[in-house]
mmCIF file of C-alpha atoms in Angstrom:
data_model
loop_
_atom_site.group_PDB
_atom_site.id
_atom_site.type_symbol
_atom_site.label_atom_id
_atom_site.label_comp_id
_atom_site.label_asym_id
_atom_site.label_seq_id
_atom_site.Cartn_x
_atom_site.Cartn_y
_atom_site.Cartn_z
ATOM 1 C CA PRO A 184 -0.126 -0.324 0.347
ATOM 2 C CA ALA A 185 1.404 3.394 -1.011
ATOM 3 C CA SER A 186 1.440 4.497 2.993
ATOM 4 C CA ASN A 187 4.932 2.237 3.318
ATOM 5 C CA LEU A 188 6.783 5.176 0.362
ATOM 6 C CA GLY A 189 8.460 7.873 0.598
ATOM 7 C CA LEU A 190 6.533 10.537 0.715
ATOM 8 C CA GLU A 191 8.546 10.883 -3.142
ATOM 9 C CA ASP A 192 7.119 8.474 -4.406
ATOM 10 C CA ILE A 193 4.305 8.988 -3.083
ATOM 11 C CA ILE A 194 3.834 12.441 -4.776
ATOM 12 C CA ARG A 195 5.515 11.175 -7.906
ATOM 13 C CA LYS A 196 3.804 7.715 -8.440
ATOM 14 C CA ALA A 197 1.013 10.484 -7.856
ATOM 15 C CA LEU A 198 1.345 13.207 -10.510
ATOM 16 C CA MET A 199 1.247 10.961 -12.745
ATOM 17 C CA GLY A 200 -1.970 9.232 -11.713
ATOM 18 C CA LYS A 201 -1.243 5.357 -10.553
ATOM 19 C CA TYR A 202 -2.780 5.139 -7.059
ATOM 20 C CA ASP A 203 -1.665 1.373 -6.717
ATOM 21 C CA ASP A 204 -2.792 0.847 -2.806
ATOM 22 C CA GLU B 289 -13.032 44.636 -8.777
ATOM 23 C CA PHE B 290 -11.572 42.086 -9.744
ATOM 24 C CA THR B 291 -10.204 41.947 -12.921
ATOM 25 C CA GLN B 292 -12.456 39.028 -15.651
ATOM 26 C CA LYS B 293 -8.911 37.130 -16.227
ATOM 27 C CA GLN B 294 -9.248 36.956 -11.678
ATOM 28 C CA GLN B 295 -12.517 35.592 -11.507
ATOM 29 C CA ASP B 296 -11.424 33.226 -13.635
ATOM 30 C CA LEU B 297 -8.042 32.686 -12.320
ATOM 31 C CA LEU B 298 -10.304 32.436 -8.152
ATOM 32 C CA ARG B 299 -13.074 30.364 -9.524
ATOM 33 C CA HIS B 300 -10.634 27.597 -11.165
ATOM 34 C CA ILE B 301 -9.564 27.077 -7.724
ATOM 35 C CA LEU B 302 -11.958 27.297 -5.913
ATOM 36 C CA ASP B 303 -13.699 24.136 -8.256
ATOM 37 C CA ALA B 304 -9.879 22.725 -8.092
ATOM 38 C CA PHE B 305 -10.327 23.481 -3.901
ATOM 39 C CA SER B 306 -13.902 21.670 -3.576
ATOM 40 C CA LYS B 307 -12.157 18.323 -5.053
ATOM 41 C CA TYR B 308 -9.322 18.544 -2.627
ATOM 42 C CA ARG B 309 -10.812 16.379 0.261
ATOM 43 C CA ILE B 310 -9.021 12.704 1.041
ATOM 44 C CA PRO B 311 -11.688 9.746 0.460
ATOM 45 C CA GLN B 312 -14.427 9.055 2.562
ATOM 46 C CA GLU B 313 -12.675 5.182 3.399
ATOM 47 C CA VAL B 314 -9.897 6.424 5.476
ATOM 48 C CA THR B 315 -11.805 9.385 6.915
ATOM 49 C CA LYS B 316 -14.835 6.847 7.710
ATOM 50 C CA LYS B 317 -12.221 5.111 10.204
ATOM 51 C CA LEU B 318 -11.346 8.456 11.157
ATOM 52 C CA LEU B 319 -14.482 9.111 12.992
ATOM 53 C CA GLN B 320 -14.393 5.043 14.296
ATOM 54 C CA GLN B 321 -14.318 4.750 18.043
ATOM 55 C CA ARG B 322 -11.382 5.741 20.465
ATOM 56 C CA SER B 323 -8.628 2.593 19.438
ATOM 57 C CA SER B 324 -5.111 1.791 20.034
ATOM 58 C CA VAL B 325 -2.502 4.289 20.192
ATOM 59 C CA GLU B 326 -0.810 1.715 17.403
ATOM 60 C CA GLU B 327 -4.151 2.136 15.790
ATOM 61 C CA ASN B 328 -4.024 5.663 15.647
ATOM 62 C CA PHE B 329 -0.808 6.206 14.521
ATOM 63 C CA LEU B 330 -1.611 4.150 11.589
ATOM 64 C CA LEU B 331 -4.797 5.857 11.198
ATOM 65 C CA LEU B 332 -2.801 9.011 10.622
ATOM 66 C CA THR B 333 -0.126 7.402 8.011
ATOM 67 C CA GLU B 334 -2.839 6.098 6.567
ATOM 68 C CA THR B 335 -4.555 10.059 6.025
ATOM 69 C CA ALA B 336 -1.520 11.452 5.471
ATOM 70 C CA THR B 337 -1.117 9.364 2.925
ATOM 71 C CA SER B 338 -3.899 10.535 1.387
ATOM 72 C CA HIS B 339 -3.881 13.506 2.232
ATOM 73 C CA VAL B 340 -0.763 13.673 0.120
ATOM 74 C CA GLN B 341 -2.536 11.903 -3.845
ATOM 75 C CA VAL B 342 -4.916 14.644 -2.873
ATOM 76 C CA LEU B 343 -3.020 17.190 -2.523
ATOM 77 C CA VAL B 344 -1.449 16.210 -5.622
ATOM 78 C CA GLU B 345 -4.436 15.981 -7.536
ATOM 79 C CA PHE B 346 -5.302 19.170 -6.518
ATOM 80 C CA THR B 347 -2.093 20.856 -7.166
ATOM 81 C CA LYS B 348 -2.096 19.205 -10.374
ATOM 82 C CA LYS B 349 -5.639 21.566 -11.545
ATOM 83 C CA LEU B 350 -2.854 25.203 -10.556
ATOM 84 C CA PRO B 351 -2.638 27.010 -14.122
ATOM 85 C CA GLY B 352 0.958 26.279 -15.229
ATOM 86 C CA PHE B 353 1.989 23.712 -13.109
ATOM 87 C CA GLN B 354 2.402 20.900 -14.928
ATOM 88 C CA MET B 355 4.763 23.149 -17.446
ATOM 89 C CA LEU B 356 6.599 23.488 -15.042
ATOM 90 C CA ASP B 357 10.436 21.098 -15.048
ATOM 91 C CA HIS B 358 9.578 18.580 -13.776
ATOM 92 C CA GLU B 359 11.732 17.853 -11.620
ATOM 93 C CA ASP B 360 10.692 21.140 -10.047
ATOM 94 C CA GLN B 361 6.960 20.034 -9.958
ATOM 95 C CA ILE B 362 8.450 17.326 -7.601
ATOM 96 C CA ALA B 363 10.414 19.598 -5.193
ATOM 97 C CA LEU B 364 7.511 21.642 -5.404
ATOM 98 C CA LEU B 365 5.769 18.645 -4.077
ATOM 99 C CA LYS B 366 8.472 18.311 -1.276
ATOM 100 C CA GLY B 367 8.653 21.074 -0.353
ATOM 101 C CA SER B 368 4.675 21.598 0.697
ATOM 102 C CA ALA B 369 3.310 18.128 1.243
ATOM 103 C CA VAL B 370 3.787 19.055 5.313
ATOM 104 C CA GLU B 371 1.702 22.547 4.960
ATOM 105 C CA ALA B 372 -0.561 21.932 2.787
ATOM 106 C CA MET B 373 -1.613 18.700 5.153
ATOM 107 C CA PHE B 374 -1.281 21.126 8.953
ATOM 108 C CA LEU B 375 -3.492 24.228 6.989
ATOM 109 C CA ARG B 376 -5.440 22.037 5.320
ATOM 110 C CA SER B 377 -6.516 20.431 9.832
ATOM 111 C CA ALA B 378 -6.354 23.356 10.197
ATOM 112 C CA GLN B 379 -9.479 24.488 7.934
ATOM 113 C CA ILE B 380 -10.879 21.409 9.956
ATOM 114 C CA PHE B 381 -10.859 21.711 12.837
ATOM 115 C CA SER B 382 -12.312 25.049 12.698
ATOM 116 C CA ARG B 383 -14.817 23.760 10.566
ATOM 117 C CA LYS B 384 -18.047 23.994 11.924
ATOM 118 C CA ILE B 385 -17.543 20.232 12.917
ATOM 119 C CA PRO B 386 -20.223 18.436 15.628
ATOM 120 C CA SER B 387 -18.046 18.906 18.687
ATOM 121 C CA GLN B 388 -17.654 14.894 19.687
ATOM 122 C CA GLN B 389 -16.151 14.519 16.246
ATOM 123 C CA SER B 390 -13.541 17.548 17.080
ATOM 124 C CA GLU B 391 -12.597 15.865 20.417
ATOM 125 C CA LEU B 392 -12.924 11.728 18.552
ATOM 126 C CA LEU B 393 -10.011 14.076 16.122
ATOM 127 C CA GLU B 394 -8.014 15.277 18.564
ATOM 128 C CA ASP B 395 -8.169 12.663 21.728
ATOM 129 C CA ARG B 396 -6.856 10.311 18.443
ATOM 130 C CA ILE B 397 -3.961 12.957 17.488
ATOM 131 C CA ARG B 398 -3.386 13.669 21.497
ATOM 132 C CA HIS B 399 -2.808 9.127 21.228
ATOM 133 C CA SER B 400 -0.761 8.170 18.642
ATOM 134 C CA GLY B 401 2.703 8.757 20.559
ATOM 135 C CA ILE B 402 3.327 12.426 19.127
ATOM 136 C CA ALA B 403 5.111 14.100 21.857
ATOM 137 C CA GLU B 404 3.550 17.518 24.225
ATOM 138 C CA GLU B 405 5.836 19.291 22.292
ATOM 139 C CA TYR B 406 4.506 18.497 19.031
ATOM 140 C CA ILE B 407 0.712 18.789 20.238
ATOM 141 C CA VAL B 408 1.030 22.491 21.499
ATOM 142 C CA PRO B 409 2.527 24.142 18.585
ATOM 143 C CA MET B 410 -0.431 21.748 16.115
ATOM 144 C CA PHE B 411 -2.989 23.507 18.878
ATOM 145 C CA ASN B 412 -2.484 26.734 19.076
ATOM 146 C CA PHE B 413 -2.197 27.337 15.162
ATOM 147 C CA TYR B 414 -5.837 24.929 14.371
ATOM 148 C CA ARG B 415 -6.723 28.237 17.486
ATOM 149 C CA SER B 416 -4.999 30.820 15.518
ATOM 150 C CA ILE B 417 -6.350 29.765 11.954
ATOM 151 C CA GLY B 418 -10.163 29.636 13.109
ATOM 152 C CA GLU B 419 -9.428 33.200 15.118
ATOM 153 C CA LEU B 420 -9.256 34.392 11.520
ATOM 154 C CA LYS B 421 -12.152 32.679 10.311
ATOM 155 C CA MET B 422 -10.927 32.148 6.802
ATOM 156 C CA THR B 423 -13.251 31.336 3.807
ATOM 157 C CA GLN B 424 -12.956 28.828 0.908
ATOM 158 C CA GLU B 425 -11.495 31.656 -1.606
ATOM 159 C CA GLU B 426 -9.056 32.064 1.142
ATOM 160 C CA TYR B 427 -8.149 28.167 2.751
ATOM 161 C CA SER B 428 -7.983 27.943 -1.549
ATOM 162 C CA LEU B 429 -6.025 30.732 -2.068
ATOM 163 C CA LEU B 430 -3.559 30.351 0.886
ATOM 164 C CA THR B 431 -3.217 26.341 0.116
ATOM 165 C CA ALA B 432 -1.888 27.006 -3.988
ATOM 166 C CA ILE B 433 -0.019 30.039 -2.501
ATOM 167 C CA THR B 434 1.732 28.479 -0.434
ATOM 168 C CA ILE B 435 2.890 25.497 -3.522
ATOM 169 C CA LEU B 436 3.886 27.556 -5.483
ATOM 170 C CA SER B 437 6.727 29.312 -3.008
ATOM 171 C CA PRO B 438 9.643 29.802 -5.270
ATOM 172 C CA ASP B 439 11.542 29.217 -1.961
ATOM 173 C CA ARG B 440 11.572 25.987 -1.858
ATOM 174 C CA SER B 441 14.981 24.139 -1.616
ATOM 175 C CA PHE B 442 16.146 21.794 -4.983
ATOM 176 C CA VAL B 443 13.882 24.462 -7.580
ATOM 177 C CA LYS B 444 15.356 25.059 -10.105
ATOM 178 C CA ASN B 445 13.939 27.552 -11.742
ATOM 179 C CA ARG B 446 12.253 29.790 -9.482
ATOM 180 C CA GLU B 447 11.735 32.433 -11.192
ATOM 181 C CA ALA B 448 8.335 30.880 -13.853
ATOM 182 C CA ILE B 449 7.056 29.183 -9.858
ATOM 183 C CA ASP B 450 7.606 32.778 -8.385
ATOM 184 C CA ARG B 451 5.663 34.292 -12.174
ATOM 185 C CA LEU B 452 2.472 31.681 -11.275
ATOM 186 C CA GLN B 453 2.396 32.495 -7.072
ATOM 187 C CA GLU B 454 2.526 36.040 -7.946
ATOM 188 C CA PRO B 455 -0.729 36.673 -9.492
ATOM 189 C CA LEU B 456 -2.416 34.610 -6.197
ATOM 190 C CA LEU B 457 -1.372 36.656 -3.621
ATOM 191 C CA GLU B 458 -2.313 39.592 -5.932
ATOM 192 C CA ILE B 459 -6.215 38.035 -6.105
ATOM 193 C CA LEU B 460 -5.714 37.297 -1.474
ATOM 194 C CA GLN B 461 -4.630 40.486 -1.191
ATOM 195 C CA LYS B 462 -7.444 41.719 -3.308
ATOM 196 C CA TYR B 463 -9.753 39.915 -1.361
ATOM 197 C CA CYS B 464 -9.761 40.968 1.236
ATOM 198 C CA LYS B 465 -9.311 44.161 1.158
ATOM 199 C CA LEU B 466 -13.578 43.660 -0.791
ATOM 200 C CA ASN B 467 -14.117 41.694 2.120
ATOM 201 C CA HIS B 468 -12.092 42.763 5.079
ATOM 202 C CA PRO B 469 -12.485 46.334 4.343
ATOM 203 C CA ASP B 470 -12.796 46.945 8.041
ATOM 204 C CA ASP B 471 -9.458 44.788 8.628
ATOM 205 C CA PRO B 472 -6.574 46.450 7.070
ATOM 206 C CA GLN B 473 -4.116 43.536 8.446
ATOM 207 C CA HIS B 474 -5.816 40.594 7.377
ATOM 208 C CA PHE B 475 -4.000 40.264 3.976
ATOM 209 C CA ALA B 476 -0.690 40.657 5.919
ATOM 210 C CA ARG B 477 -2.350 38.177 9.105
ATOM 211 C CA LEU B 478 -2.721 35.914 6.401
ATOM 212 C CA LEU B 479 0.101 36.370 5.392
ATOM 213 C CA GLY B 480 1.437 35.833 8.977
ATOM 214 C CA ARG B 481 -0.001 32.252 9.793
ATOM 215 C CA LEU B 482 2.467 30.965 6.569
ATOM 216 C CA THR B 483 5.295 31.781 8.060
ATOM 217 C CA GLU B 484 3.630 30.124 11.156
ATOM 218 C CA LEU B 485 2.485 27.101 8.525
ATOM 219 C CA ARG B 486 6.858 26.701 7.872
ATOM 220 C CA THR B 487 7.330 25.959 11.724
ATOM 221 C CA PHE B 488 5.798 22.355 11.490
ATOM 222 C CA ASN B 489 7.695 21.048 9.081
ATOM 223 C CA HIS B 490 10.716 20.814 12.010
ATOM 224 C CA HIS B 491 7.725 19.715 14.199
ATOM 225 C CA HIS B 492 6.772 17.087 12.184
ATOM 226 C CA SER B 493 10.251 16.002 10.992
ATOM 227 C CA ASN B 494 11.800 16.301 14.484
ATOM 228 C CA MET B 495 8.336 13.799 14.923
ATOM 229 C CA LEU B 496 8.569 11.831 12.399
ATOM 230 C CA THR B 497 12.444 10.417 14.073
ATOM 231 C CA SER B 498 10.130 10.309 18.362
ATOM 232 C CA TRP B 499 7.584 8.071 16.325
ATOM 233 C CA ARG B 500 10.238 5.796 14.875
ATOM 234 C CA ILE B 501 11.563 6.061 18.189
ATOM 235 C CA ASN B 502 8.578 4.905 20.005
#
């Protein structure tokens, strides 16, 4: 799930429109 | 008065801001009954993660943002995520949510392993935001202004970001004059909250360190 990722990873994924929790 | 361009920009940001919400399945858990320190910690982590995702969605809609250099986009989001989170929390705590809901949220925050020294400035900030009785326009503009701060670390093209932030500051200043004719200091007060908000970057990193240790 997203919450294990670092802040930057969450931002990069969200910028690409990917939310695979 | 606002120019047509300013009206359109404000309406666009307000619309984007209205969609800047954490999904209900996350917020529902926050409002369930009391749970252990560990559960509170996990809930706050999940909420913070979800907040970053909705913050990115809001930010993508800020005119000009997606034209910025990709690494600068990341630098802005990384640099403002914590501040935007606390500004958003302040809005929620000062909104007229039923007192037992805010008491439950406050209780959850106070019992999630966060050291008291970070709880105090947090709730002081929520109170100082609450006293300003900010409108949705002010929250949305202040959030966008926080994100589009040219002085974030690792930013390469500061001028491009300044050109995006400047019109928002002008709209906010005009908005404050129009809506607070009796309080000429209102705009300065709002900017003063942004300065207070910056202290939370420091608090937050210490909070994370203390969490890891606990």
